[in-house]
Amino acid sequence: MKKINFIKSLLAGIFISTSFFALSHAGHGSNAPWEACADKKLNDDCTYSIHHQKATGTCQAMNEVLMCVRNQPLENIIEKATQKPGENKSESILLIKQ
Amino acid sequence: MLKPIPHLLKALTVCFITIGLVACNSDSEEVIIEEDSIVVDDSSSDSDTTTETIVEVDPFNFESGALVSSITTETCTLSNGDEASCYRIDIAGAPSNYEISSFCPKNITSTADEAGIWFDGSGEVYDITGDFILSLPTLYNDSNWKLYDESTGLVNITDTEESCEGAARPDVEEQYQNHCVECSIDYVNGGISASFLIPITPIAAAQTINVGRVNIGLALNGVELAAPAPVDAILSAYTIAAFDDCAGHINLNEGYHYHGEAGCSQTQIQSDGHSAMMGYALDGYGIFGMLDDTNTEPTDLDSCRGHTDETRGYHYHAASVSENMFIGCFRGEIALTEDETGPR
């Protein structure tokens, strides 16, 4: 019985903490803009990627929580088709302005 | 015999004003008042002259039927503590230039024409088709999503005022989980009027001002531009707060309001190919669409998503609908409401 209560308490704690997180910012359809500013300060530069596109902007307070506000056009991220085996993937990302 | 005196007085007055302006701005600024704008020359040296056009809020930019009363002028206190002249603008709270269309799809075979739009959970907006409803468990990676009746294929919709009230809010009532949330404009008698106090002449703030929890401005067609929709709270209750195709939706507190710029309020077309104007931010600066006539987005936007040109002065460019926001911050001072004691 005690074990069940402990699990209930644990689940309740997780629920409350995740609910608080859910209500602590407005949401974007994606958490990426918030995650991009999780460890940053107001007006810091930030980037995030969605749907193979890279967004670049600065961290701004939206509903008192920092989110990455894009101020540059989205960039399409297209991997080079000619990438060689073993080649550093991050270095082979070709950025094309929309 | 009396005529020369008024002319003399006028001439003297102009001289005094000119002297006064020059004296007041002798360190850096020269103010030239033109027909519809004030040009502030903030040159600091003869060789490095920069001129910034400041465009006043123009009441004639609002669409016919967008406002419920005439715009009036009143003294207001700005976020920096200064007093200024503000426009009191009372919007209708419903679009003056189109009929509000559908939000939720009726069943799992509905097409894009039959419903509005919503976020897919990874930063994109999609038409809420029947297929979209069916794909929710995959989109949100959660098998608890089921917005329809398996036996009939009908989508669970908040189709009464009571269910609208229980679901169209951050703390969704449990009984409305797994519902597509929509409310009729009839529940708010055709729209909730909102009153805005906006500086007539925008004044650049020493530091940008954060976007608060409420609205960020007003659209030229009489609709409120709301702060970001609380998507996380909405999704955590297994609901979608469907937008119509104009990125607007309705709740009983705010009525019809926008959470994104979908082009429906871009009513002031620009003759130079610049994106059309769609509204004003609370600081009095204009808000324009994201893309110009060549579908190009500016590359010199600041952190608030604004920049300056000679025609429009400082102005914002709204973000895309999928970003669930319009602007990043206020570049100008905003008017404080009566119950506010400091900046938002």
Tab-separated table of C-alpha atoms in Angstrom:
chain	number	residue	atom	x	y	z
A	1	MET	CA	0.000	0.000	0.000
A	2	LYS	CA	2.806	2.354	0.954
A	3	LYS	CA	4.504	1.496	-2.310
A	4	ILE	CA	1.388	2.445	-4.288
A	5	ASN	CA	1.085	5.730	-2.390
A	6	PHE	CA	4.731	6.467	-3.088
A	7	ILE	CA	4.203	5.832	-6.802
A	8	LYS	CA	1.081	8.010	-6.737
A	9	SER	CA	3.020	10.784	-5.020
A	10	LEU	CA	5.837	10.415	-7.497
A	11	LEU	CA	3.453	10.553	-10.448
A	12	ALA	CA	1.647	13.534	-8.933
A	13	GLY	CA	4.978	15.278	-8.459
A	14	ILE	CA	5.968	14.614	-12.042
A	15	PHE	CA	2.543	15.792	-13.246
A	16	ILE	CA	2.702	19.008	-11.238
A	17	SER	CA	6.249	19.761	-12.301
A	18	THR	CA	5.526	19.097	-15.964
A	19	SER	CA	2.280	21.081	-15.758
A	20	PHE	CA	4.190	24.014	-14.330
A	21	PHE	CA	6.649	23.745	-17.156
A	22	ALA	CA	3.812	23.561	-19.652
A	23	LEU	CA	2.220	26.705	-18.276
A	24	SER	CA	5.493	28.518	-17.783
A	25	HIS	CA	5.687	29.483	-21.424
A	26	ALA	CA	3.261	29.908	-24.222
A	27	GLY	CA	4.326	27.229	-26.620
A	28	HIS	CA	5.223	27.581	-30.238
A	29	GLY	CA	4.018	24.410	-31.827
A	30	SER	CA	7.594	23.431	-31.079
A	31	ASN	CA	9.718	23.773	-27.966
A	32	ALA	CA	12.825	24.510	-30.000
A	33	PRO	CA	12.665	28.333	-29.649
A	34	TRP	CA	12.506	28.015	-25.854
A	35	GLU	CA	15.140	25.339	-25.637
A	36	ALA	CA	17.424	27.548	-27.730
A	37	CYS	CA	17.365	30.166	-24.960
A	38	ALA	CA	17.289	27.840	-21.957
A	39	ASP	CA	20.797	28.764	-20.831
A	40	LYS	CA	20.986	32.234	-22.290
A	41	LYS	CA	20.261	35.808	-21.296
A	42	LEU	CA	18.011	38.466	-22.763
A	43	ASN	CA	19.272	39.625	-26.188
A	44	ASP	CA	21.779	36.769	-26.524
A	45	ASP	CA	22.066	35.341	-30.035
A	46	CYS	CA	20.280	32.048	-30.588
A	47	THR	CA	19.516	29.476	-33.282
A	48	TYR	CA	17.224	26.502	-33.598
A	49	SER	CA	16.196	24.121	-36.349
A	50	ILE	CA	12.732	23.081	-37.451
A	51	HIS	CA	11.712	21.063	-40.494
A	52	HIS	CA	15.210	21.162	-41.971
A	53	GLN	CA	15.314	24.922	-41.607
A	54	LYS	CA	17.580	26.964	-39.407
A	55	ALA	CA	16.214	29.971	-37.515
A	56	THR	CA	18.548	32.675	-36.230
A	57	GLY	CA	17.595	35.428	-33.819
A	58	THR	CA	17.932	36.690	-30.280
A	59	CYS	CA	16.498	35.616	-26.952
A	60	GLN	CA	13.515	37.758	-26.017
A	61	ALA	CA	11.146	37.574	-23.060
A	62	MET	CA	7.765	36.351	-24.184
A	63	ASN	CA	5.300	35.987	-21.331
A	64	GLU	CA	8.320	36.471	-19.053
A	65	VAL	CA	10.133	33.435	-20.427
A	66	LEU	CA	13.006	33.691	-22.896
A	67	MET	CA	12.413	32.376	-26.388
A	68	CYS	CA	14.405	32.651	-29.564
A	69	VAL	CA	12.782	35.328	-31.720
A	70	ARG	CA	13.888	34.921	-35.287
A	71	ASN	CA	15.133	38.077	-36.993
A	72	GLN	CA	16.815	36.504	-40.014
A	73	PRO	CA	15.085	34.702	-42.879
A	74	LEU	CA	14.832	30.969	-42.375
A	75	GLU	CA	17.673	29.063	-43.969
A	76	ASN	CA	17.070	25.745	-45.681
A	77	ILE	CA	19.457	23.097	-44.471
A	78	ILE	CA	20.364	20.705	-47.250
A	79	GLU	CA	22.923	18.020	-46.809
A	80	LYS	CA	25.371	17.680	-49.627
A	81	ALA	CA	24.473	14.712	-51.798
A	82	THR	CA	28.141	14.192	-52.427
A	83	GLN	CA	28.995	13.669	-48.797
A	84	LYS	CA	31.781	11.090	-48.510
A	85	PRO	CA	31.715	8.290	-45.954
A	86	GLY	CA	33.337	9.403	-42.735
A	87	GLU	CA	33.089	13.046	-43.646
A	88	ASN	CA	32.109	15.285	-40.757
A	89	LYS	CA	28.373	15.700	-41.173
A	90	SER	CA	28.199	19.024	-39.384
A	91	GLU	CA	30.784	20.503	-41.707
A	92	SER	CA	28.944	19.336	-44.786
A	93	ILE	CA	25.724	21.186	-44.108
A	94	LEU	CA	25.022	23.614	-46.888
A	95	LEU	CA	22.972	26.607	-45.865
A	96	ILE	CA	20.871	28.236	-48.524
A	97	LYS	CA	18.984	31.418	-47.829
A	98	GLN	CA	15.312	31.173	-48.587
B	1	MET	CA	-4.273	98.941	-41.236
B	2	LEU	CA	-4.752	95.996	-38.884
B	3	LYS	CA	-3.606	93.324	-41.358
B	4	PRO	CA	0.162	93.728	-40.946
B	5	ILE	CA	-0.048	92.998	-37.230
B	6	PRO	CA	-1.196	89.359	-37.529
B	7	HIS	CA	1.433	88.756	-40.200
B	8	LEU	CA	4.050	90.266	-37.961
B	9	LEU	CA	2.848	88.138	-35.064
B	10	LYS	CA	2.955	85.015	-37.232
B	11	ALA	CA	6.450	85.812	-38.372
B	12	LEU	CA	7.593	86.468	-34.815
B	13	THR	CA	5.924	83.253	-33.617
B	14	VAL	CA	7.640	81.194	-36.300
B	15	CYS	CA	10.958	82.813	-35.358
B	16	PHE	CA	10.469	82.051	-31.663
B	17	ILE	CA	9.433	78.432	-32.371
B	18	THR	CA	12.381	77.961	-34.682
B	19	ILE	CA	14.774	79.458	-32.184
B	20	GLY	CA	13.208	77.376	-29.442
B	21	LEU	CA	13.503	74.147	-31.406
B	22	VAL	CA	17.073	74.821	-32.347
B	23	ALA	CA	17.911	75.804	-28.789
B	24	CYS	CA	16.245	72.737	-27.323
B	25	ASN	CA	17.971	70.418	-29.719
B	26	SER	CA	21.233	72.195	-30.088
B	27	ASP	CA	23.258	69.193	-28.995
B	28	SER	CA	22.133	66.736	-31.627
B	29	GLU	CA	18.611	66.970	-32.964
B	30	GLU	CA	16.670	69.042	-35.421
B	31	VAL	CA	12.978	68.405	-35.710
B	32	ILE	CA	11.194	69.122	-38.973
B	33	ILE	CA	7.437	68.760	-38.937
B	34	GLU	CA	6.043	67.570	-42.238
B	35	GLU	CA	2.518	66.747	-43.352
B	36	ASP	CA	2.184	63.279	-41.867
B	37	SER	CA	5.474	62.625	-40.256
B	38	ILE	CA	8.143	64.084	-38.093
B	39	VAL	CA	11.687	63.806	-39.331
B	40	VAL	CA	14.254	63.726	-36.584
B	41	ASP	CA	17.738	64.552	-37.676
B	42	ASP	CA	19.979	63.023	-35.047
B	43	SER	CA	23.203	63.844	-36.786
B	44	SER	CA	26.130	64.178	-34.476
B	45	SER	CA	28.557	65.523	-37.021
B	46	ASP	CA	28.461	67.193	-40.416
B	47	SER	CA	30.090	64.263	-42.147
B	48	ASP	CA	27.919	61.557	-40.600
B	49	THR	CA	24.327	62.618	-41.159
B	50	THR	CA	21.546	60.119	-40.519
B	51	THR	CA	17.883	60.959	-40.734
B	52	GLU	CA	15.134	58.873	-39.250
B	53	THR	CA	11.567	59.304	-40.349
B	54	ILE	CA	9.033	58.954	-37.576
B	55	VAL	CA	5.574	58.179	-38.874
B	56	GLU	CA	2.642	59.017	-36.668
B	57	VAL	CA	-0.284	56.667	-36.145
B	58	ASP	CA	-2.732	57.387	-38.961
B	59	PRO	CA	-6.408	56.898	-38.029
B	60	PHE	CA	-7.265	56.664	-41.720
B	61	ASN	CA	-5.346	53.404	-41.982
B	62	PHE	CA	-8.104	51.561	-40.146
B	63	GLU	CA	-10.680	49.777	-42.225
B	64	SER	CA	-14.246	50.961	-42.315
B	65	GLY	CA	-16.151	49.114	-39.602
B	66	ALA	CA	-13.008	48.175	-37.691
B	67	LEU	CA	-13.743	50.613	-34.874
B	68	VAL	CA	-16.820	51.029	-32.698
B	69	SER	CA	-16.284	54.720	-32.026
B	70	SER	CA	-14.306	57.659	-33.303
B	71	ILE	CA	-10.661	57.817	-32.344
B	72	THR	CA	-10.070	60.410	-29.638
B	73	THR	CA	-6.939	62.055	-28.320
B	74	GLU	CA	-5.968	62.077	-24.669
B	75	THR	CA	-2.928	62.626	-22.526
B	76	CYS	CA	-1.255	59.417	-21.488
B	77	THR	CA	1.676	58.349	-19.355
B	78	LEU	CA	4.310	56.365	-21.190
B	79	SER	CA	6.377	53.497	-19.852
B	80	ASN	CA	9.305	55.890	-19.259
B	81	GLY	CA	7.117	58.107	-17.075
B	82	ASP	CA	6.768	60.897	-19.603
B	83	GLU	CA	3.413	62.312	-20.592
B	84	ALA	CA	2.427	62.218	-24.257
B	85	SER	CA	-0.544	62.489	-26.554
B	86	CYS	CA	-2.189	59.190	-27.257
B	87	TYR	CA	-4.975	57.976	-29.456
B	88	ARG	CA	-7.810	56.099	-27.780
B	89	ILE	CA	-8.821	53.454	-30.295
B	90	ASP	CA	-11.782	51.180	-29.646
B	91	ILE	CA	-11.768	48.203	-31.997
B	92	ALA	CA	-14.837	46.181	-32.893
B	93	GLY	CA	-13.215	42.892	-31.963
B	94	ALA	CA	-14.265	41.219	-35.194
B	95	PRO	CA	-12.754	41.487	-38.674
B	96	SER	CA	-14.344	44.201	-40.775
B	97	ASN	CA	-13.083	42.787	-44.063
B	98	TYR	CA	-14.191	39.134	-44.011
B	99	GLU	CA	-16.556	36.665	-42.409
B	100	ILE	CA	-14.981	34.419	-39.779
B	101	SER	CA	-14.663	30.965	-41.322
B	102	SER	CA	-14.607	27.466	-39.870
B	103	PHE	CA	-12.246	26.215	-37.183
B	104	CYS	CA	-12.607	22.483	-36.489
B	105	PRO	CA	-13.244	19.757	-39.079
B	106	LYS	CA	-16.562	17.987	-38.684
B	107	ASN	CA	-15.261	14.473	-39.291
B	108	ILE	CA	-12.194	12.463	-40.156
B	109	THR	CA	-12.805	12.810	-43.885
B	110	SER	CA	-12.986	16.619	-43.861
B	111	THR	CA	-10.788	18.442	-46.335
B	112	ALA	CA	-8.665	21.584	-45.939
B	113	ASP	CA	-11.485	23.782	-47.215
B	114	GLU	CA	-13.755	22.683	-44.398
B	115	ALA	CA	-11.623	23.709	-41.429
B	116	GLY	CA	-8.860	26.001	-40.227
B	117	ILE	CA	-5.230	25.545	-39.228
B	118	TRP	CA	-3.164	24.377	-36.249
B	119	PHE	CA	0.384	23.597	-35.209
B	120	ASP	CA	1.902	20.202	-35.885
B	121	GLY	CA	4.048	20.155	-32.766
B	122	SER	CA	7.348	20.724	-34.502
B	123	GLY	CA	7.078	24.304	-35.623
B	124	GLU	CA	4.792	24.229	-38.615
B	125	VAL	CA	1.110	24.957	-39.234
B	126	TYR	CA	-1.138	22.591	-41.105
B	127	ASP	CA	-4.684	22.545	-42.389
B	128	ILE	CA	-6.837	20.693	-39.891
B	129	THR	CA	-8.076	18.038	-42.247
B	130	GLY	CA	-9.544	14.708	-41.200
B	131	ASP	CA	-6.146	13.190	-41.857
B	132	PHE	CA	-4.572	15.716	-39.492
B	133	ILE	CA	-6.993	14.606	-36.758
B	134	LEU	CA	-6.097	10.966	-37.410
B	135	SER	CA	-2.384	11.700	-37.297
B	136	LEU	CA	-2.352	13.518	-33.936
B	137	PRO	CA	-0.939	10.551	-31.949
B	138	THR	CA	1.974	10.420	-34.374
B	139	LEU	CA	2.452	14.169	-34.640
B	140	TYR	CA	2.561	14.651	-30.893
B	141	ASN	CA	4.095	11.250	-30.191
B	142	ASP	CA	1.389	10.375	-27.678
B	143	SER	CA	-1.132	7.558	-28.106
B	144	ASN	CA	-3.650	9.270	-25.788
B	145	TRP	CA	-4.659	11.613	-28.590
B	146	LYS	CA	-8.059	10.666	-30.046
B	147	LEU	CA	-10.183	13.605	-31.120
B	148	TYR	CA	-12.909	11.632	-32.849
B	149	ASP	CA	-15.573	9.014	-32.318
B	150	GLU	CA	-14.352	5.752	-33.786
B	151	SER	CA	-17.859	4.501	-34.576
B	152	THR	CA	-19.048	7.609	-36.417
B	153	GLY	CA	-15.853	9.324	-37.482
B	154	LEU	CA	-17.198	12.584	-36.082
B	155	VAL	CA	-14.662	14.924	-34.491
B	156	ASN	CA	-15.239	15.883	-30.854
B	157	ILE	CA	-15.965	19.599	-31.036
B	158	THR	CA	-16.907	22.054	-28.306
B	159	ASP	CA	-20.121	23.014	-30.051
B	160	THR	CA	-21.951	24.725	-27.197
B	161	GLU	CA	-21.224	27.903	-25.262
B	162	GLU	CA	-20.795	25.863	-22.090
B	163	SER	CA	-18.216	23.569	-23.650
B	164	CYS	CA	-16.481	26.548	-25.223
B	165	GLU	CA	-16.184	28.163	-21.805
B	166	GLY	CA	-14.823	24.980	-20.267
B	167	ALA	CA	-12.273	24.313	-22.964
B	168	ALA	CA	-11.145	27.643	-24.439
B	169	ARG	CA	-8.856	28.504	-21.544
B	170	PRO	CA	-5.445	27.381	-20.266
B	171	ASP	CA	-6.912	25.118	-17.561
B	172	VAL	CA	-9.102	22.969	-19.778
B	173	GLU	CA	-11.856	21.092	-17.926
B	174	GLU	CA	-11.149	17.353	-17.920
B	175	GLN	CA	-14.382	16.460	-19.712
B	176	TYR	CA	-13.200	18.429	-22.746
B	177	GLN	CA	-9.919	16.622	-23.160
B	178	ASN	CA	-9.552	15.166	-26.638
B	179	HIS	CA	-11.710	17.877	-28.174
B	180	CYS	CA	-11.171	20.272	-31.006
B	181	VAL	CA	-11.970	23.587	-29.345
B	182	GLU	CA	-13.984	26.195	-31.155
B	183	CYS	CA	-16.374	28.939	-30.086
B	184	SER	CA	-18.959	30.840	-32.064
B	185	ILE	CA	-18.648	34.597	-32.463
B	186	ASP	CA	-22.333	34.644	-31.481
B	187	TYR	CA	-21.313	33.724	-27.919
B	188	VAL	CA	-19.674	37.153	-27.648
B	189	ASN	CA	-22.407	39.021	-29.497
B	190	GLY	CA	-20.445	39.376	-32.694
B	191	GLY	CA	-17.179	40.501	-31.080
B	192	ILE	CA	-15.729	41.950	-27.893
B	193	SER	CA	-14.682	45.551	-28.278
B	194	ALA	CA	-11.286	46.403	-26.838
B	195	SER	CA	-9.842	49.820	-26.061
B	196	PHE	CA	-6.244	50.691	-26.936
B	197	LEU	CA	-4.217	53.701	-25.846
B	198	ILE	CA	-1.367	54.255	-28.292
B	199	PRO	CA	1.181	57.078	-28.530
B	200	ILE	CA	0.339	59.200	-31.574
B	201	THR	CA	4.014	59.796	-32.212
B	202	PRO	CA	6.114	56.714	-31.483
B	203	ILE	CA	9.008	57.380	-29.151
B	204	ALA	CA	11.989	55.052	-29.227
B	205	ALA	CA	12.631	53.556	-25.800
B	206	ALA	CA	16.050	53.621	-24.188
B	207	GLN	CA	15.733	49.861	-23.857
B	208	THR	CA	13.344	47.543	-25.638
B	209	ILE	CA	10.256	46.527	-23.701
B	210	ASN	CA	9.271	42.894	-23.275
B	211	VAL	CA	6.061	41.499	-24.686
B	212	GLY	CA	3.660	40.841	-21.831
B	213	ARG	CA	0.926	38.328	-21.281
B	214	VAL	CA	-1.805	40.253	-23.034
B	215	ASN	CA	-2.036	41.783	-26.473
B	216	ILE	CA	0.748	43.384	-28.482
B	217	GLY	CA	-1.370	45.664	-30.639
B	218	LEU	CA	-4.305	45.868	-32.990
B	219	ALA	CA	-4.987	44.958	-36.588
B	220	LEU	CA	-6.275	47.490	-39.083
B	221	ASN	CA	-9.438	45.431	-39.525
B	222	GLY	CA	-10.454	45.739	-35.867
B	223	VAL	CA	-9.004	42.545	-34.402
B	224	GLU	CA	-6.734	42.261	-31.367
B	225	LEU	CA	-3.174	41.000	-31.911
B	226	ALA	CA	-2.738	38.656	-28.976
B	227	ALA	CA	0.369	37.432	-27.205
B	228	PRO	CA	1.476	33.899	-28.141
B	229	ALA	CA	-1.209	31.241	-27.733
B	230	PRO	CA	-0.553	28.962	-24.730
B	231	VAL	CA	0.072	25.996	-27.000
B	232	ASP	CA	1.747	23.839	-24.383
B	233	ALA	CA	-1.198	24.154	-22.014
B	234	ILE	CA	-3.618	23.473	-24.836
B	235	LEU	CA	-1.800	20.389	-26.053
B	236	SER	CA	-1.185	19.039	-22.561
B	237	ALA	CA	-4.977	18.809	-22.191
B	238	TYR	CA	-5.244	16.860	-25.470
B	239	THR	CA	-7.035	19.715	-27.169
B	240	ILE	CA	-6.326	21.829	-30.195
B	241	ALA	CA	-7.572	25.415	-30.118
B	242	ALA	CA	-8.207	25.525	-33.838
B	243	PHE	CA	-7.492	28.739	-35.717
B	244	ASP	CA	-9.453	29.747	-38.770
B	245	ASP	CA	-7.452	30.274	-41.934
B	246	CYS	CA	-6.620	33.795	-40.721
B	247	ALA	CA	-4.870	32.503	-37.563
B	248	GLY	CA	-7.642	33.784	-35.342
B	249	HIS	CA	-9.840	32.028	-32.831
B	250	ILE	CA	-12.400	32.900	-30.199
B	251	ASN	CA	-12.680	32.652	-26.444
B	252	LEU	CA	-15.234	34.215	-24.135
B	253	ASN	CA	-12.781	36.648	-22.551
B	254	GLU	CA	-11.106	38.183	-25.588
B	255	GLY	CA	-13.531	37.284	-28.329
B	256	TYR	CA	-11.984	36.864	-31.764
B	257	HIS	CA	-8.250	37.524	-31.772
B	258	TYR	CA	-5.169	36.734	-33.837
B	259	HIS	CA	-2.164	34.698	-32.747
B	260	GLY	CA	-0.346	35.031	-36.041
B	261	GLU	CA	-0.209	36.998	-39.244
B	262	ALA	CA	-1.845	35.047	-42.060
B	263	GLY	CA	-2.382	37.952	-44.432
B	264	CYS	CA	-6.042	38.631	-43.649
B	265	SER	CA	-5.416	42.049	-42.126
B	266	GLN	CA	-2.801	43.299	-44.592
B	267	THR	CA	-5.059	46.035	-45.888
B	268	GLN	CA	-2.654	48.918	-46.490
B	269	ILE	CA	-0.879	47.982	-49.711
B	270	GLN	CA	2.464	49.727	-50.239
B	271	SER	CA	3.181	51.190	-53.670
B	272	ASP	CA	6.884	50.388	-53.550
B	273	GLY	CA	6.593	46.615	-53.268
B	274	HIS	CA	7.109	46.616	-49.515
B	275	SER	CA	4.887	44.193	-47.598
B	276	ALA	CA	1.479	45.579	-46.740
B	277	MET	CA	0.663	47.143	-43.392
B	278	MET	CA	-1.543	45.043	-41.122
B	279	GLY	CA	-1.683	46.831	-37.765
B	280	TYR	CA	-0.098	48.907	-35.042
B	281	ALA	CA	1.906	47.742	-32.067
B	282	LEU	CA	1.138	49.216	-28.647
B	283	ASP	CA	4.084	51.591	-29.040
B	284	GLY	CA	2.549	53.185	-32.151
B	285	TYR	CA	4.947	51.676	-34.666
B	286	GLY	CA	3.330	50.017	-37.676
B	287	ILE	CA	3.349	46.269	-38.208
B	288	PHE	CA	3.717	44.931	-41.724
B	289	GLY	CA	3.591	41.489	-43.287
B	290	MET	CA	6.620	39.243	-43.270
B	291	LEU	CA	7.294	39.136	-47.014
B	292	ASP	CA	7.456	41.805	-49.690
B	293	ASP	CA	6.069	41.526	-53.218
B	294	THR	CA	8.932	39.246	-54.222
B	295	ASN	CA	8.324	36.923	-51.248
B	296	THR	CA	11.501	38.154	-49.605
B	297	GLU	CA	11.913	38.747	-45.890
B	298	PRO	CA	14.124	41.634	-44.678
B	299	THR	CA	17.597	40.641	-43.545
B	300	ASP	CA	18.228	43.629	-41.278
B	301	LEU	CA	15.547	43.141	-38.637
B	302	ASP	CA	16.496	43.931	-35.052
B	303	SER	CA	15.674	41.833	-32.018
B	304	CYS	CA	12.089	43.139	-31.994
B	305	ARG	CA	11.699	42.188	-35.673
B	306	GLY	CA	11.777	45.824	-36.755
B	307	HIS	CA	13.864	48.041	-38.980
B	308	THR	CA	13.776	51.511	-40.512
B	309	ASP	CA	13.260	52.825	-43.997
B	310	GLU	CA	12.724	56.328	-45.381
B	311	THR	CA	9.046	55.853	-46.180
B	312	ARG	CA	7.734	54.058	-43.111
B	313	GLY	CA	10.307	55.026	-40.505
B	314	TYR	CA	10.816	52.350	-37.882
B	315	HIS	CA	8.328	49.502	-38.308
B	316	TYR	CA	7.924	45.834	-37.532
B	317	HIS	CA	7.567	42.807	-39.767
B	318	ALA	CA	5.319	40.137	-38.286
B	319	ALA	CA	6.727	36.630	-37.958
B	320	SER	CA	5.143	33.675	-39.721
B	321	VAL	CA	1.991	32.044	-38.359
B	322	SER	CA	3.954	28.968	-37.335
B	323	GLU	CA	5.981	31.084	-34.920
B	324	ASN	CA	2.890	31.896	-32.846
B	325	MET	CA	3.871	35.524	-32.430
B	326	PHE	CA	4.025	38.868	-34.205
B	327	ILE	CA	6.977	40.826	-32.841
B	328	GLY	CA	9.815	40.073	-30.456
B	329	CYS	CA	9.617	43.140	-28.242
B	330	PHE	CA	8.568	46.784	-28.236
B	331	ARG	CA	11.145	49.194	-29.561
B	332	GLY	CA	9.094	52.195	-28.450
B	333	GLU	CA	7.546	53.448	-25.247
B	334	ILE	CA	4.049	52.134	-24.622
B	335	ALA	CA	1.220	53.882	-22.820
B	336	LEU	CA	0.447	52.708	-19.328
B	337	THR	CA	-3.130	51.817	-18.537
B	338	GLU	CA	-4.851	53.271	-15.493
B	339	ASP	CA	-4.129	50.227	-13.340
B	340	GLU	CA	-0.491	49.988	-14.333
B	341	THR	CA	2.213	51.577	-12.261
B	342	GLY	CA	5.146	50.664	-14.425
B	343	PRO	CA	6.177	49.078	-17.682
B	344	ARG	CA	4.480	45.868	-18.715
